Short mmCIF file of C-alpha atoms in Angstrom, two decimals:
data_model
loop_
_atom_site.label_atom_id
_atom_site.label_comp_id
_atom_site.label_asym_id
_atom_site.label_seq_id
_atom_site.Cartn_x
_atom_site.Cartn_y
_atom_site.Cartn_z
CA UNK A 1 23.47 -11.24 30.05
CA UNK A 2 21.41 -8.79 28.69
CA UNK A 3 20.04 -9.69 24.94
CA UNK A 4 21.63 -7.34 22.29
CA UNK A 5 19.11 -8.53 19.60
CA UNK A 6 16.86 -5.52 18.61
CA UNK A 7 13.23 -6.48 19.20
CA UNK A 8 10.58 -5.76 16.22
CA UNK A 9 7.02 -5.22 16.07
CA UNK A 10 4.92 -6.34 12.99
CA UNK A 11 1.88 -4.09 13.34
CA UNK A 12 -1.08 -5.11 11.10
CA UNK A 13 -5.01 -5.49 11.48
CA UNK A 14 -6.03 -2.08 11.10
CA UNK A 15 -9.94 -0.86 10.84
CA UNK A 16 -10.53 -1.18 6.79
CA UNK A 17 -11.85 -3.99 5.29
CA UNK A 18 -8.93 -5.48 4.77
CA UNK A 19 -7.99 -6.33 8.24
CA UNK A 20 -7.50 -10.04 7.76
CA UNK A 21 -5.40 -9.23 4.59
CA UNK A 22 -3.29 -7.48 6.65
CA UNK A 23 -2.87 -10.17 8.86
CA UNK A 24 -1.61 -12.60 6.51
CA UNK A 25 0.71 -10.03 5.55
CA UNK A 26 2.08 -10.01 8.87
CA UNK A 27 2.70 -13.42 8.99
CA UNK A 28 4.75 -13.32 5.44
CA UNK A 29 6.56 -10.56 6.91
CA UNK A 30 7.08 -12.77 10.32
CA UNK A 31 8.49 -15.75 8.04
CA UNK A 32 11.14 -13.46 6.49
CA UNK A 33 12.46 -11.82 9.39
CA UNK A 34 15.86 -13.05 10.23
CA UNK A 35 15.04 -14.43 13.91
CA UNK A 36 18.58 -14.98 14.72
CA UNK A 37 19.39 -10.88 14.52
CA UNK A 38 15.78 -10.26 15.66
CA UNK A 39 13.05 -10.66 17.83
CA UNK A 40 10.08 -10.35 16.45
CA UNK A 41 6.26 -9.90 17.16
CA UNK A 42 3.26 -9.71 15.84
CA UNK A 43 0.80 -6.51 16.73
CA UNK A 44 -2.67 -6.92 15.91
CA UNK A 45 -4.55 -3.44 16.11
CA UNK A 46 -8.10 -3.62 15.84
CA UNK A 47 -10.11 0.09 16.88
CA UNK A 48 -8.28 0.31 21.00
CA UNK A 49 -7.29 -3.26 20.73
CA UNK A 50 -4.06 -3.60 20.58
CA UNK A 51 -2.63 -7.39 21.72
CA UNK A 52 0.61 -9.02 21.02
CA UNK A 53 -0.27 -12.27 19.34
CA UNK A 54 2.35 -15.19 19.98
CA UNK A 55 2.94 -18.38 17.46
CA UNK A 56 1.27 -20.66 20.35
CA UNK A 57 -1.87 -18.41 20.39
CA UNK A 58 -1.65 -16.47 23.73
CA UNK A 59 -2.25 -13.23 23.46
CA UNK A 60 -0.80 -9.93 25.86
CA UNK A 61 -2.13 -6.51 25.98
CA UNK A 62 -0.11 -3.62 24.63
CA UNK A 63 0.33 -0.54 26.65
CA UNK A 64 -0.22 2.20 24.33
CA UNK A 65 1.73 4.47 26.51
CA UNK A 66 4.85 3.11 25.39
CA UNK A 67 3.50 0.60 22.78
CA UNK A 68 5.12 -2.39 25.63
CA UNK A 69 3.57 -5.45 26.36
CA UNK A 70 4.27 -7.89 29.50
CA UNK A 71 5.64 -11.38 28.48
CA UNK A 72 6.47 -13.80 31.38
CA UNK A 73 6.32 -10.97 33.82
CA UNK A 74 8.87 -8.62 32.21
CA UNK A 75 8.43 -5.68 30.34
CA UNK A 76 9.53 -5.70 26.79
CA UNK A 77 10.32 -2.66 25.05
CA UNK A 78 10.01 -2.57 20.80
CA UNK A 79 12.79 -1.03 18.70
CA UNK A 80 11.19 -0.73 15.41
CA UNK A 81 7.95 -0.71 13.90
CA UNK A 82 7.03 -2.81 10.64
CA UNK A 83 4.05 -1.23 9.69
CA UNK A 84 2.02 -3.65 7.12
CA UNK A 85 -1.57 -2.06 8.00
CA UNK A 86 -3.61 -2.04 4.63
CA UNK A 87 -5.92 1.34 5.25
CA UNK A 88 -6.67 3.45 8.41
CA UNK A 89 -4.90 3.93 10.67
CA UNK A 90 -1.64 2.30 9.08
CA UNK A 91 -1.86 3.68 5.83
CA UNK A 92 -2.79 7.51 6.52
CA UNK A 93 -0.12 8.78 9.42
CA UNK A 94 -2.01 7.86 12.12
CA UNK A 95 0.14 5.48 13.14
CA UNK A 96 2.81 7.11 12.13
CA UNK A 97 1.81 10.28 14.41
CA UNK A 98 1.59 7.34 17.38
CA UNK A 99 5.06 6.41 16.51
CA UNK A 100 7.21 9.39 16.21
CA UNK A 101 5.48 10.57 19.79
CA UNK A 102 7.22 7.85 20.89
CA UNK A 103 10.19 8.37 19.01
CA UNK A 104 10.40 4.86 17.62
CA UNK A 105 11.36 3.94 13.70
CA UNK A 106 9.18 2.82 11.47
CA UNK A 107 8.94 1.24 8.29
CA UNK A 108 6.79 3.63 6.35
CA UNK A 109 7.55 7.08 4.96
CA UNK A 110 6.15 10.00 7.39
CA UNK A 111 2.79 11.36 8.61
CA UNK A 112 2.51 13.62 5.61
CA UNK A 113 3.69 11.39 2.87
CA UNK A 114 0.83 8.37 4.39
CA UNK A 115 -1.99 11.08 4.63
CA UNK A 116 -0.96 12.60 0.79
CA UNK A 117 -0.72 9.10 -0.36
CA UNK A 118 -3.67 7.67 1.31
CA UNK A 119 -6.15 10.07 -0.24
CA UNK A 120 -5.54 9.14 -4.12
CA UNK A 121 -7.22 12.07 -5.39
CA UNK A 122 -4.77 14.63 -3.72
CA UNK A 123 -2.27 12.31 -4.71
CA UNK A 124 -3.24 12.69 -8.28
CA UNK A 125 -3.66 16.34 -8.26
CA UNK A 126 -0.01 16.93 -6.10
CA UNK A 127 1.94 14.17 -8.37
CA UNK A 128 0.69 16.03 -11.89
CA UNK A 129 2.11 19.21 -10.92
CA UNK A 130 5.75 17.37 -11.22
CA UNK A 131 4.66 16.01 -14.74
CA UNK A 132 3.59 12.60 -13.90
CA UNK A 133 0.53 11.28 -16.03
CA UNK A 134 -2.50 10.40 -14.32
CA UNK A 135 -5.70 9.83 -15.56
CA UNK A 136 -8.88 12.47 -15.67
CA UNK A 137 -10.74 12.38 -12.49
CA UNK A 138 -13.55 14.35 -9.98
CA UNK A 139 -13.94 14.33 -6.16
CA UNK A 140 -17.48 13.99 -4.80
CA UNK A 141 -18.19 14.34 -0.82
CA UNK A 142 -20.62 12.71 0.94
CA UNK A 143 -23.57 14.40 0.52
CA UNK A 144 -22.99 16.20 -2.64
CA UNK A 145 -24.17 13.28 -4.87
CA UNK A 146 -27.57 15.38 -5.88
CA UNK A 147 -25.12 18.14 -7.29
CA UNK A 148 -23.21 15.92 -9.94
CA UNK A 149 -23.78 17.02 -13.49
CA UNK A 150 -24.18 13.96 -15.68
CA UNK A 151 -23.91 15.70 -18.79
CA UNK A 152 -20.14 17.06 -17.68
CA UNK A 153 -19.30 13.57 -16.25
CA UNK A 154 -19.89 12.35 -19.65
CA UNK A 155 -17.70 14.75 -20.97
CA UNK A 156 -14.84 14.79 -18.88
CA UNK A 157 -14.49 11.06 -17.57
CA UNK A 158 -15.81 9.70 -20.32
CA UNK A 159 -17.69 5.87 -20.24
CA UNK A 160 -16.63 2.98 -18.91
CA UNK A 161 -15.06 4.85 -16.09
CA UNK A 162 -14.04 3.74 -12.78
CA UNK A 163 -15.74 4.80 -8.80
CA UNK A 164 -13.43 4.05 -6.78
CA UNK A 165 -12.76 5.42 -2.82
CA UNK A 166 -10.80 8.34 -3.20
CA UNK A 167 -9.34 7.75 0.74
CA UNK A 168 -9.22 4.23 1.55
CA UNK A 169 -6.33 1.40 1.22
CA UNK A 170 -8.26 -1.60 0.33
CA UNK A 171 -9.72 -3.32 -2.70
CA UNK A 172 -13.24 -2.82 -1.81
CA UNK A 173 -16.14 -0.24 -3.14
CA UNK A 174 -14.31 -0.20 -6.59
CA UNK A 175 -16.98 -0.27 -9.59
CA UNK A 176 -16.53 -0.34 -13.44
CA UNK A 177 -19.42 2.12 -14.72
CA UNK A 178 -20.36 1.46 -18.42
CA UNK A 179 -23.30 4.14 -18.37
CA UNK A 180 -24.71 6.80 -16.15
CA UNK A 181 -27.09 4.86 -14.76
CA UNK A 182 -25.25 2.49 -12.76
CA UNK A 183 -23.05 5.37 -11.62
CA UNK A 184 -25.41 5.82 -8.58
CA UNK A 185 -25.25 2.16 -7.57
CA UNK A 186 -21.06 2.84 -7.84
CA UNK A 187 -21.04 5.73 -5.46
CA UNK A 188 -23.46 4.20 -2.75
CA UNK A 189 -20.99 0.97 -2.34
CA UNK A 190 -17.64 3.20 -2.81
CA UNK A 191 -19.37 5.91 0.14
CA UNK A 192 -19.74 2.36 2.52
CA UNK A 193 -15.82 2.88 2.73
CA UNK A 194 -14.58 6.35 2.32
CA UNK A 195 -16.80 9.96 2.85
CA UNK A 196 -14.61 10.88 -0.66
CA UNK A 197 -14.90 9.39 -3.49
CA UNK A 198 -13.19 9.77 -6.97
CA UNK A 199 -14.97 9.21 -10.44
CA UNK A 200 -12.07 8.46 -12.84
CA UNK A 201 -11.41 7.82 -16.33
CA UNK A 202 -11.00 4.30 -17.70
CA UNK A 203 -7.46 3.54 -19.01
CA UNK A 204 -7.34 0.69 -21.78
CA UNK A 205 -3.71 -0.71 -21.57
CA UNK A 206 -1.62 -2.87 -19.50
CA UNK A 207 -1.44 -3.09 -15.96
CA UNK A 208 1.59 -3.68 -14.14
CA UNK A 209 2.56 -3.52 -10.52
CA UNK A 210 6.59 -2.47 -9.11
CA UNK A 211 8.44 -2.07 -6.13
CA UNK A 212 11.25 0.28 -5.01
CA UNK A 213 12.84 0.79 -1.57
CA UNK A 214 16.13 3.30 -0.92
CA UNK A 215 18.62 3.34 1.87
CA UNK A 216 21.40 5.61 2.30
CA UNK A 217 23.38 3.10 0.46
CA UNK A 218 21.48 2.49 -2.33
CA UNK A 219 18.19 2.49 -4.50
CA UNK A 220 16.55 -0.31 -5.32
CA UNK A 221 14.25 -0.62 -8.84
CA UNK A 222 12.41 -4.61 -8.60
CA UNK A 223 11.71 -5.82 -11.90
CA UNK A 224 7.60 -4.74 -12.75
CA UNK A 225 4.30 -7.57 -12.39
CA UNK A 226 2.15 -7.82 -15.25
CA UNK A 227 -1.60 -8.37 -13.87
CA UNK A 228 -3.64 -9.71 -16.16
CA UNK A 229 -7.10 -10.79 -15.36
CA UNK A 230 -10.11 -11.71 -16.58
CA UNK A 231 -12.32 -9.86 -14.52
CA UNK A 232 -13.71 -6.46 -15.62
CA UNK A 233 -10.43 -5.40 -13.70
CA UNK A 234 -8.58 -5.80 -10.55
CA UNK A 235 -10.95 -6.84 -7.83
CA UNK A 236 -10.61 -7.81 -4.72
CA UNK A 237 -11.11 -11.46 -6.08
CA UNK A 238 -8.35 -11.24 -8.73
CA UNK A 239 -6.15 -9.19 -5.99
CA UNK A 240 -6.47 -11.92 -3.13
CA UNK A 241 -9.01 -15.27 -4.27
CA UNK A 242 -6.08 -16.41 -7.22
CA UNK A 243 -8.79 -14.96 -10.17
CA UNK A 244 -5.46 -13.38 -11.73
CA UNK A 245 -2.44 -14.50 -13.68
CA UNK A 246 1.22 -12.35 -12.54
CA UNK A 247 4.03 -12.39 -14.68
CA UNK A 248 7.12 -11.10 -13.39
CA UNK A 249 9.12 -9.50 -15.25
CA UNK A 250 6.27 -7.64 -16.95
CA UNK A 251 5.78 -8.62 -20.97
CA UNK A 252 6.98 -4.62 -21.91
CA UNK A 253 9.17 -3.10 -24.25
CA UNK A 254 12.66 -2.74 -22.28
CA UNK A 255 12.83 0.66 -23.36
CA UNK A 256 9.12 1.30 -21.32
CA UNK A 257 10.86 -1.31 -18.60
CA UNK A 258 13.53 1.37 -18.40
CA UNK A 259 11.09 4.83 -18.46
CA UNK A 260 8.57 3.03 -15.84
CA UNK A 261 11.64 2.08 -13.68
CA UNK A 262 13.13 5.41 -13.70
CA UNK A 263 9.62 6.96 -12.87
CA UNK A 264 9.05 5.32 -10.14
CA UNK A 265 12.58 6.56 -8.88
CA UNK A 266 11.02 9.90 -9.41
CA UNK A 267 8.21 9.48 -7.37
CA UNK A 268 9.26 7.63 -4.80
CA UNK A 269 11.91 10.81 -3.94
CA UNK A 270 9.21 13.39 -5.11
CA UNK A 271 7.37 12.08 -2.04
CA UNK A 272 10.36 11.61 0.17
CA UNK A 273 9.66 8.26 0.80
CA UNK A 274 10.72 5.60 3.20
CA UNK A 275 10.63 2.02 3.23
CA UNK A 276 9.37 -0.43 0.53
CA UNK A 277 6.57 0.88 -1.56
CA UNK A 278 4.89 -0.52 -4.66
CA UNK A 279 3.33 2.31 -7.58
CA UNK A 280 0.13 0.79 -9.41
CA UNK A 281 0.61 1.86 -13.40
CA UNK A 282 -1.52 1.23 -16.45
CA UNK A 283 1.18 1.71 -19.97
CA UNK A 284 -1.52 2.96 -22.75
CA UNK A 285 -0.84 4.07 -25.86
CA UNK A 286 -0.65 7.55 -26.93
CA UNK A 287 -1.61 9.24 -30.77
CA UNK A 288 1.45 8.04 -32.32
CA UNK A 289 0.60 4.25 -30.92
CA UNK A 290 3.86 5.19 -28.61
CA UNK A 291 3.69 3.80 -24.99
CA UNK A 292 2.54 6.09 -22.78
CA UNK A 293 3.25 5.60 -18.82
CA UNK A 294 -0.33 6.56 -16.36
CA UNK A 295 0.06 6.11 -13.08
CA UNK A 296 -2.34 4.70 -11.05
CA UNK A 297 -1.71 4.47 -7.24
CA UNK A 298 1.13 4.49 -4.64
CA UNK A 299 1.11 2.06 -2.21
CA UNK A 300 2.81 3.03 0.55
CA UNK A 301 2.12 -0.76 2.95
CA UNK A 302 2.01 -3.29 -0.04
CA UNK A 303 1.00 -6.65 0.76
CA UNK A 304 3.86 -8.82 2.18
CA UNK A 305 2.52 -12.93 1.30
CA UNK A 306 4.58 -15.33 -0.35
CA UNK A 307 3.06 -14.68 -3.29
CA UNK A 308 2.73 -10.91 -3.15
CA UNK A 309 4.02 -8.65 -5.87
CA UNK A 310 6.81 -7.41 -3.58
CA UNK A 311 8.51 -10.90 -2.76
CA UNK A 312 7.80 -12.21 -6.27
CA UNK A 313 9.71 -9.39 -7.47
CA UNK A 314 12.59 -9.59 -4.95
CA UNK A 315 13.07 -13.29 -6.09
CA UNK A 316 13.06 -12.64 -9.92
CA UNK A 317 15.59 -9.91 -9.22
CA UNK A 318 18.08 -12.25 -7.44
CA UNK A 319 17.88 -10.84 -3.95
CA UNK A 320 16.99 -12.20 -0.80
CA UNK A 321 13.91 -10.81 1.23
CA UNK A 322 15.33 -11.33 4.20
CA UNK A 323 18.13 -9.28 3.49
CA UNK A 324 15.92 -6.58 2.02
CA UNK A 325 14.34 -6.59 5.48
CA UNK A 326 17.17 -6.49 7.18
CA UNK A 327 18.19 -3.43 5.01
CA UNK A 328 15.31 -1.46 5.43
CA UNK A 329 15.40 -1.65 9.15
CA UNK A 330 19.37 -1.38 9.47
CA UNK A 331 19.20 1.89 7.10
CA UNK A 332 17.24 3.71 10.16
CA UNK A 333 18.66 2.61 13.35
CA UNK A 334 22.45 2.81 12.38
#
């Protein structure tokens, strides 16, 4: 009889420096999946390695002709794609380009959206044109480090400020700078993972964290994270080694709940998004000690753990993530 349950592919790794992150991702995602509607895999991409990696530890090969792999002699086919790469090539269309070749669903919103989204000072620049708030920032190429005017950095950006990779998915090469001279240091270790790299302006407020996914059913606000940390902000230690409290719902006035929520709405159809997708915001105040919402980032593959912002927020707003799942991926191949 043949087996009517749609088969799924979890692809993570990726080439950033978050490839094990990813990983563990993956097997959050794999815990969630309801196995009794689905079969699922895991897909670890690494550069042109591409294996299926089974819970006993085998390993098979994936044809990247048709993204197929060979268990027990037969050839098994995927239906959808779960996409939980953090960086290149999950996070910037490449993948994305791979799959609609193939014309197989995916998780993710489309080539353009992942490339727009992936490079956060084109994001910034695209997103501001609609009205949302983002915080003063340049662009320097690799290479053009010797042309930077101090003086107008100064200026502009202001100190403490942040050097962070402007296209890149992962935690690492981010640098607080609280005076010129350890602005060089910043850019050398933020140019070890992306040839662009943004200089922004330091936002004192609150940080919080939120999730939104759509179907053609339905749209889907999760209640925000607060991060708070006492690091000089959030690292890749407070993000992933526990150096971090999270408090879900976020400690804000409902009526900035409400605005942040409904911004986030705006966003995520400004882009034309698809999927699950978590927005990065910092809620300063403005001259009239108001709250005033910046955004930071758009996240277009959040992490998928236990104890990632996504699930904790699907929990403290009632709902099942295994339904969410089930959702997402019923929304595209109905």
């Amino acid at each position: 009889m043949r087996n009517l349950k749609r088969t799924i592919a979890i692809v993570c790794g990726g080439d950033s420096s978050e490839h094990d992150v990813s990983l563990r991702s993956a097997q959050g995602l794999y815990s969630f999946f309801d196995k009794e509607r689905y079969d699922v895999y895991i897909v670890d991409i690494k550069g042109t390695d591409w294996r299926v990696n089974f819970p006993n530890g085998e390993v098979a090969k994936v044809d990247k002709n048709d993204f197929s792999f060979k268990q027990d002699g037969k050839t098994v086919w995927f239906d959808y794609a779960y996409i939980t790469i953090h960086g290149t090539p999950g996070e910037n269309g490449i993948m994305q380009g791979f799959f609609e070749l193939l014309k197989l669903p995916y998780s993710t919103s489309g080539v353009l959206v992942e490339a727009l989204t992936f490079d956060k000072y084109v994001l910034n620049r695209y997103l501001s044109g609609y009205g949302i708030n983002v915080a003063p920032s340049i662009l320097v190429r690799r290479g053009e480090e010797d042309q930077l005017d101090e003086d107008k950095i100064e200026r502009e950006i202001g100190m403490p400020c942040f050097v962070k990779p402007a296209a890149d998915g992962s935690s690492f090469g981010v640098s607080k700078v609280k005076n010129i001279d350890q602005l060089a240091p910043a850019l050398r270790i933020a140019f070890m993972e992306s040839d662009e790299v943004m200089i922004e302006s330091y936002m004192k407020g609150v940080e919080i964290s939120i999730g939104v996914y759509k179907t053609k059913d339905k749209a889907v606000v999760l209640p925000a994270t607060e991060v708070v940390t006492n690091n000089e902000f959030f690292d890749y230690d407070a993000k992933y080694n526990g150096q971090v409290q999270e408090i879900t719902p976020a400690r804000i006035a409902p009526e900035t709940a409400a605005k942040v929520a409904a911004e986030t709405s705006r966003i995520y159809d400004i882009l034309h998004c698809n999927g699950i997708i978590r927005i990065d915001y910092i809620i300063t105040k403005d001259a009239e000690g108001k709250d005033k919402i910046m955004m930071l980032e758009v996240n277009t593959t959040p992490g998928m753990t236990e104890t990632s912002f996504i699930p904790q927020q699907v929990r403290a707003a009632g709902l099942n993530i295994t339904d969410v799942l089930t959702e997402i991926v019923e929304n595209q191949m109905a």
